[in-house]
PDB file of C-alpha atoms in Angstrom:
ATOM      1  CA  MET A 379     113.832  84.374 104.876  1.00  0.00           C
ATOM      2  CA  VAL A 380     115.204  84.376 108.407  1.00  0.00           C
ATOM      3  CA  ARG A 381     116.856  81.196 109.629  1.00  0.00           C
ATOM      4  CA  LEU A 382     117.726  80.798 113.299  1.00  0.00           C
ATOM      5  CA  THR A 383     119.771  77.755 114.208  1.00  0.00           C
ATOM      6  CA  LYS A 384     121.092  78.888 117.573  1.00  0.00           C
ATOM      7  CA  ILE A 385     118.939  80.792 120.050  1.00  0.00           C
ATOM      8  CA  TYR A 386     121.611  82.072 122.422  1.00  0.00           C
ATOM      9  CA  THR A 387     124.795  83.730 121.227  1.00  0.00           C
ATOM     10  CA  ARG A 388     126.208  85.202 124.453  1.00  0.00           C
ATOM     11  CA  THR A 389     126.959  88.421 122.556  1.00  0.00           C
ATOM     12  CA  GLY A 390     124.415  90.308 124.683  1.00  0.00           C
ATOM     13  CA  ASP A 391     125.849  89.217 128.011  1.00  0.00           C
ATOM     14  CA  GLY A 392     127.681  92.543 128.353  1.00  0.00           C
ATOM     15  CA  GLY A 393     124.557  94.629 127.822  1.00  0.00           C
ATOM     16  CA  ARG A 394     125.149  95.257 124.123  1.00  0.00           C
ATOM     17  CA  THR A 395     123.167  94.175 121.065  1.00  0.00           C
ATOM     18  CA  ARG A 396     123.244  94.579 117.317  1.00  0.00           C
ATOM     19  CA  LEU A 397     120.623  96.373 115.292  1.00  0.00           C
ATOM     20  CA  GLY A 398     119.388  95.045 111.957  1.00  0.00           C
ATOM     21  CA  ASP A 399     122.087  97.031 110.130  1.00  0.00           C
ATOM     22  CA  MET A 400     124.681  95.230 112.313  1.00  0.00           C
ATOM     23  CA  SER A 401     125.655  98.388 114.212  1.00  0.00           C
ATOM     24  CA  GLU A 402     126.213  97.795 117.918  1.00  0.00           C
ATOM     25  CA  THR A 403     124.334  99.606 120.666  1.00  0.00           C
ATOM     26  CA  SER A 404     123.335  99.311 124.309  1.00  0.00           C
ATOM     27  CA  LYS A 405     120.338  97.165 125.185  1.00  0.00           C
ATOM     28  CA  THR A 406     118.959 100.291 126.887  1.00  0.00           C
ATOM     29  CA  ASP A 407     119.226 102.386 123.712  1.00  0.00           C
ATOM     30  CA  ALA A 408     116.035 104.294 122.829  1.00  0.00           C
ATOM     31  CA  ARG A 409     115.739 102.322 119.577  1.00  0.00           C
ATOM     32  CA  VAL A 410     115.914  98.994 121.414  1.00  0.00           C
ATOM     33  CA  GLU A 411     113.347 100.322 123.925  1.00  0.00           C
ATOM     34  CA  ALA A 412     111.039 101.260 121.041  1.00  0.00           C
ATOM     35  CA  TYR A 413     111.127  97.955 119.194  1.00  0.00           C
ATOM     36  CA  GLY A 414     111.132  96.047 122.488  1.00  0.00           C
ATOM     37  CA  SER A 415     107.858  97.765 123.395  1.00  0.00           C
ATOM     38  CA  VAL A 416     106.490  96.839 119.968  1.00  0.00           C
ATOM     39  CA  ASP A 417     107.419  93.221 120.729  1.00  0.00           C
ATOM     40  CA  GLU A 418     105.512  93.461 124.039  1.00  0.00           C
ATOM     41  CA  ALA A 419     102.478  94.845 122.213  1.00  0.00           C
ATOM     42  CA  ASN A 420     102.666  91.963 119.753  1.00  0.00           C
ATOM     43  CA  ALA A 421     102.854  89.389 122.571  1.00  0.00           C
ATOM     44  CA  SER A 422      99.865  90.978 124.313  1.00  0.00           C
ATOM     45  CA  ILE A 423      97.839  90.727 121.115  1.00  0.00           C
ATOM     46  CA  GLY A 424      98.835  87.064 120.935  1.00  0.00           C
ATOM     47  CA  LEU A 425      97.459  86.627 124.439  1.00  0.00           C
ATOM     48  CA  ALA A 426      94.237  88.384 123.423  1.00  0.00           C
ATOM     49  CA  ARG A 427      93.856  85.843 120.597  1.00  0.00           C
ATOM     50  CA  VAL A 428      93.871  82.881 122.996  1.00  0.00           C
ATOM     51  CA  GLY A 429      90.499  81.206 122.809  1.00  0.00           C
ATOM     52  CA  LEU A 430      89.378  82.932 119.613  1.00  0.00           C
ATOM     53  CA  ASP A 431      88.191  80.714 116.792  1.00  0.00           C
ATOM     54  CA  GLU A 432      91.008  80.703 114.216  1.00  0.00           C
ATOM     55  CA  THR A 433      88.462  81.257 111.469  1.00  0.00           C
ATOM     56  CA  SER A 434      86.861  84.293 113.105  1.00  0.00           C
ATOM     57  CA  ASP A 435      87.221  87.699 111.489  1.00  0.00           C
ATOM     58  CA  LEU A 436      88.670  89.080 114.730  1.00  0.00           C
ATOM     59  CA  ASP A 437      91.349  86.393 114.946  1.00  0.00           C
ATOM     60  CA  ARG A 438      92.334  86.943 111.307  1.00  0.00           C
ATOM     61  CA  LEU A 439      92.494  90.715 111.895  1.00  0.00           C
ATOM     62  CA  LEU A 440      94.667  90.315 114.994  1.00  0.00           C
ATOM     63  CA  ALA A 441      96.922  87.793 113.202  1.00  0.00           C
ATOM     64  CA  ARG A 442      97.461  90.304 110.378  1.00  0.00           C
ATOM     65  CA  ILE A 443      98.284  92.993 112.940  1.00  0.00           C
ATOM     66  CA  GLN A 444     100.788  90.709 114.668  1.00  0.00           C
ATOM     67  CA  ASN A 445     102.544  90.194 111.335  1.00  0.00           C
ATOM     68  CA  ASP A 446     102.483  93.960 110.710  1.00  0.00           C
ATOM     69  CA  LEU A 447     104.053  94.519 114.133  1.00  0.00           C
ATOM     70  CA  PHE A 448     106.945  92.259 113.168  1.00  0.00           C
ATOM     71  CA  ASP A 449     107.334  94.391 110.022  1.00  0.00           C
ATOM     72  CA  LEU A 450     107.264  97.469 112.238  1.00  0.00           C
ATOM     73  CA  GLY A 451     109.898  96.050 114.579  1.00  0.00           C
ATOM     74  CA  ALA A 452     112.068  95.258 111.556  1.00  0.00           C
ATOM     75  CA  ASP A 453     111.596  98.857 110.374  1.00  0.00           C
ATOM     76  CA  LEU A 454     112.678 100.223 113.751  1.00  0.00           C
ATOM     77  CA  CYS A 455     115.699  97.934 114.147  1.00  0.00           C
ATOM     78  CA  VAL A 456     117.204  99.041 110.814  1.00  0.00           C
ATOM     79  CA  PRO A 457     117.603 102.825 111.040  1.00  0.00           C
ATOM     80  CA  ASP A 458     117.523 104.666 107.708  1.00  0.00           C
ATOM     81  CA  ARG A 459     120.828 106.495 107.893  1.00  0.00           C
ATOM     82  CA  GLY A 460     121.046 106.896 104.115  1.00  0.00           C
ATOM     83  CA  LYS A 461     123.704 104.264 103.546  1.00  0.00           C
ATOM     84  CA  ASP A 462     123.451 101.314 101.197  1.00  0.00           C
ATOM     85  CA  LEU A 463     122.891  98.148 103.195  1.00  0.00           C
ATOM     86  CA  GLY A 464     123.073  95.835 100.201  1.00  0.00           C
ATOM     87  CA  TYR A 465     119.399  95.008 100.580  1.00  0.00           C
ATOM     88  CA  GLU A 466     116.061  96.806 100.784  1.00  0.00           C
ATOM     89  CA  PRO A 467     115.075  97.022 104.470  1.00  0.00           C
ATOM     90  CA  LEU A 468     111.488  96.282 105.392  1.00  0.00           C
ATOM     91  CA  ARG A 469     109.474  99.439 106.042  1.00  0.00           C
ATOM     92  CA  ILE A 470     105.929 100.100 107.243  1.00  0.00           C
ATOM     93  CA  THR A 471     103.862 101.557 104.411  1.00  0.00           C
ATOM     94  CA  GLN A 472     101.062 104.087 104.309  1.00  0.00           C
ATOM     95  CA  ASN A 473      98.892 101.264 102.954  1.00  0.00           C
ATOM     96  CA  GLN A 474      99.248  99.433 106.272  1.00  0.00           C
ATOM     97  CA  VAL A 475      98.188 102.603 108.121  1.00  0.00           C
ATOM     98  CA  ASP A 476      95.246 103.120 105.755  1.00  0.00           C
ATOM     99  CA  ARG A 477      94.102  99.538 106.299  1.00  0.00           C
ATOM    100  CA  LEU A 478      93.984 100.165 110.061  1.00  0.00           C
ATOM    101  CA  GLU A 479      91.893 103.287 109.491  1.00  0.00           C
ATOM    102  CA  THR A 480      89.447 101.253 107.407  1.00  0.00           C
ATOM    103  CA  ASP A 481      89.315  98.643 110.183  1.00  0.00           C
ATOM    104  CA  ILE A 482      88.624 101.336 112.786  1.00  0.00           C
ATOM    105  CA  ASP A 483      85.827 102.872 110.714  1.00  0.00           C
ATOM    106  CA  THR A 484      84.253  99.492 109.938  1.00  0.00           C
ATOM    107  CA  HIS A 485      84.192  98.300 113.537  1.00  0.00           C
ATOM    108  CA  ASN A 486      83.357 101.658 115.106  1.00  0.00           C
ATOM    109  CA  ALA A 487      80.254 101.884 112.894  1.00  0.00           C
ATOM    110  CA  ARG A 488      78.850  98.941 114.897  1.00  0.00           C
ATOM    111  CA  LEU A 489      79.073 100.890 118.181  1.00  0.00           C
ATOM    112  CA  GLU A 490      76.907 103.524 119.783  1.00  0.00           C
ATOM    113  CA  PRO A 491      78.818 106.749 120.507  1.00  0.00           C
ATOM    114  CA  LEU A 492      80.347 107.016 123.968  1.00  0.00           C
ATOM    115  CA  ASP A 493      78.664 109.218 126.556  1.00  0.00           C
ATOM    116  CA  SER A 494      81.359 108.606 129.176  1.00  0.00           C
ATOM    117  CA  PHE A 495      84.925 107.399 129.456  1.00  0.00           C
ATOM    118  CA  ILE A 496      85.075 103.644 129.988  1.00  0.00           C
ATOM    119  CA  LEU A 497      87.193 101.543 132.280  1.00  0.00           C
ATOM    120  CA  PRO A 498      89.463  98.860 130.822  1.00  0.00           C
ATOM    121  CA  ALA A 499      87.187  96.079 132.008  1.00  0.00           C
ATOM    122  CA  GLY A 500      84.224  93.932 131.049  1.00  0.00           C
ATOM    123  CA  SER A 501      84.804  90.641 129.287  1.00  0.00           C
ATOM    124  CA  GLU A 502      88.147  88.850 129.475  1.00  0.00           C
ATOM    125  CA  LEU A 503      88.774  89.501 125.783  1.00  0.00           C
ATOM    126  CA  SER A 504      87.981  93.181 126.218  1.00  0.00           C
ATOM    127  CA  ALA A 505      90.367  93.473 129.161  1.00  0.00           C
ATOM    128  CA  ARG A 506      93.139  91.740 127.181  1.00  0.00           C
ATOM    129  CA  LEU A 507      92.590  94.084 124.238  1.00  0.00           C
ATOM    130  CA  HIS A 508      92.785  97.065 126.602  1.00  0.00           C
ATOM    131  CA  VAL A 509      96.109  95.745 127.933  1.00  0.00           C
ATOM    132  CA  ALA A 510      97.338  95.444 124.334  1.00  0.00           C
ATOM    133  CA  ARG A 511      96.108  99.005 123.696  1.00  0.00           C
ATOM    134  CA  THR A 512      98.049 100.446 126.630  1.00  0.00           C
ATOM    135  CA  ILE A 513     101.220  98.581 125.689  1.00  0.00           C
ATOM    136  CA  THR A 514     100.830  99.851 122.124  1.00  0.00           C
ATOM    137  CA  ARG A 515     100.516 103.407 123.480  1.00  0.00           C
ATOM    138  CA  ARG A 516     103.778 102.875 125.382  1.00  0.00           C
ATOM    139  CA  ALA A 517     105.429 101.614 122.199  1.00  0.00           C
ATOM    140  CA  GLU A 518     104.179 104.744 120.457  1.00  0.00           C
ATOM    141  CA  ARG A 519     105.630 106.966 123.207  1.00  0.00           C
ATOM    142  CA  ARG A 520     108.978 105.148 123.092  1.00  0.00           C
ATOM    143  CA  THR A 521     109.064 105.533 119.303  1.00  0.00           C
ATOM    144  CA  ILE A 522     108.277 109.247 119.521  1.00  0.00           C
ATOM    145  CA  THR A 523     111.043 109.638 122.124  1.00  0.00           C
ATOM    146  CA  LEU A 524     113.420 107.966 119.665  1.00  0.00           C
ATOM    147  CA  ALA A 525     112.352 110.302 116.852  1.00  0.00           C
ATOM    148  CA  GLU A 526     112.594 113.381 119.081  1.00  0.00           C
ATOM    149  CA  SER A 527     116.178 112.414 119.974  1.00  0.00           C
ATOM    150  CA  GLY A 528     117.109 113.011 116.329  1.00  0.00           C
ATOM    151  CA  GLU A 529     117.208 109.363 115.321  1.00  0.00           C
ATOM    152  CA  PRO A 530     115.602 108.438 111.987  1.00  0.00           C
ATOM    153  CA  VAL A 531     112.099 106.995 112.390  1.00  0.00           C
ATOM    154  CA  SER A 532     109.579 106.570 109.621  1.00  0.00           C
ATOM    155  CA  GLY A 533     106.458 108.686 110.033  1.00  0.00           C
ATOM    156  CA  ALA A 534     104.425 105.664 108.969  1.00  0.00           C
ATOM    157  CA  VAL A 535     105.688 103.759 112.042  1.00  0.00           C
ATOM    158  CA  ILE A 536     104.358 106.395 114.435  1.00  0.00           C
ATOM    159  CA  LYS A 537     101.067 106.662 112.534  1.00  0.00           C
ATOM    160  CA  TYR A 538     100.653 102.873 112.569  1.00  0.00           C
ATOM    161  CA  LEU A 539     101.110 102.638 116.331  1.00  0.00           C
ATOM    162  CA  ASN A 540      98.719 105.529 116.897  1.00  0.00           C
ATOM    163  CA  ARG A 541      96.017 103.970 114.731  1.00  0.00           C
ATOM    164  CA  LEU A 542      96.594 100.523 116.212  1.00  0.00           C
ATOM    165  CA  SER A 543      95.910 101.717 119.747  1.00  0.00           C
ATOM    166  CA  ASP A 544      92.703 103.346 118.486  1.00  0.00           C
ATOM    167  CA  LEU A 545      91.661 100.123 116.768  1.00  0.00           C
ATOM    168  CA  LEU A 546      92.373  98.075 119.889  1.00  0.00           C
ATOM    169  CA  PHE A 547      90.138 100.450 121.867  1.00  0.00           C
ATOM    170  CA  VAL A 548      87.317  99.933 119.366  1.00  0.00           C
ATOM    171  CA  LEU A 549      87.841  96.157 119.346  1.00  0.00           C
ATOM    172  CA  ALA A 550      87.780  96.091 123.164  1.00  0.00           C
ATOM    173  CA  ARG A 551      84.363  97.746 123.003  1.00  0.00           C
ATOM    174  CA  ILE A 552      83.221  95.239 120.370  1.00  0.00           C
ATOM    175  CA  ALA A 553      84.337  92.452 122.752  1.00  0.00           C
ATOM    176  CA  ASN A 554      82.061  93.978 125.408  1.00  0.00           C
ATOM    177  CA  ASP A 555      78.887  93.024 123.557  1.00  0.00           C
ATOM    178  CA  GLU A 556      79.428  95.769 120.989  1.00  0.00           C
ATOM    179  CA  GLY A 557      79.773  98.363 123.742  1.00  0.00           C
ATOM    180  CA  ARG A 558      76.627  97.384 125.627  1.00  0.00           C
ATOM    181  CA  ALA A 559      78.703  95.813 128.420  1.00  0.00           C
ATOM    182  CA  ASP A 560      81.276  98.615 128.634  1.00  0.00           C
ATOM    183  CA  VAL A 561      82.084  99.592 132.223  1.00  0.00           C
ATOM    184  CA  LYS A 562      81.650 103.350 132.473  1.00  0.00           C
ATOM    185  CA  TRP A 563      83.805 105.595 134.572  1.00  0.00           C
ATOM    186  CA  VAL A 564      81.838 107.405 137.277  1.00  0.00           C
ATOM    187  CA  PRO A 565      83.948 110.396 138.380  1.00  0.00           C
ATOM    188  CA  GLY A 566      84.360 110.553 142.163  1.00  0.00           C
ATOM    189  CA  LYS A 567      82.009 107.616 142.691  1.00  0.00           C
ATOM    190  CA  ASP A 568      83.743 106.193 145.770  1.00  0.00           C
ATOM    191  CA  ARG A 569      85.127 109.301 147.477  1.00  0.00           C
TER     192      ARG A 569
END
């Protein structure tokens, strides 16, 4: 279990930080950018939860996802470089990805198919979920950039972020009266 007794350490004042394996890197490192974007996605989901009944299925689903995103951040901050760390680092599993796919299928079955792109609008909850979706997409892009740079990144991490943004899109539609209050894009409407 993590125990934090002091919040500031001053060790980052020079623009450096330590990863979970205790290696030092710049705060602008692609890995720090990736898990920092995951943290932003998590915070935006927390904001989306404001006002939800704690016993609602949606709140429980989003709470589980927030916990998963902490797992995912832990996965990203401890690169698998093949050396023994003296402990088993936390990794995202295919089971977590599969669970998101089940969630997508379950919730999407409640919606009519789209006949147009939709704007990130409608109800306040829908708009907040769309913000969380776009931040999650950025986290996915940052993570792919990290992987493409040759750094080790679990394939399950990238899959999870991809599925999560899809689920947030579906949930945003659910929050718009199960898609009935979606705001459709009208190409060239105001030219």
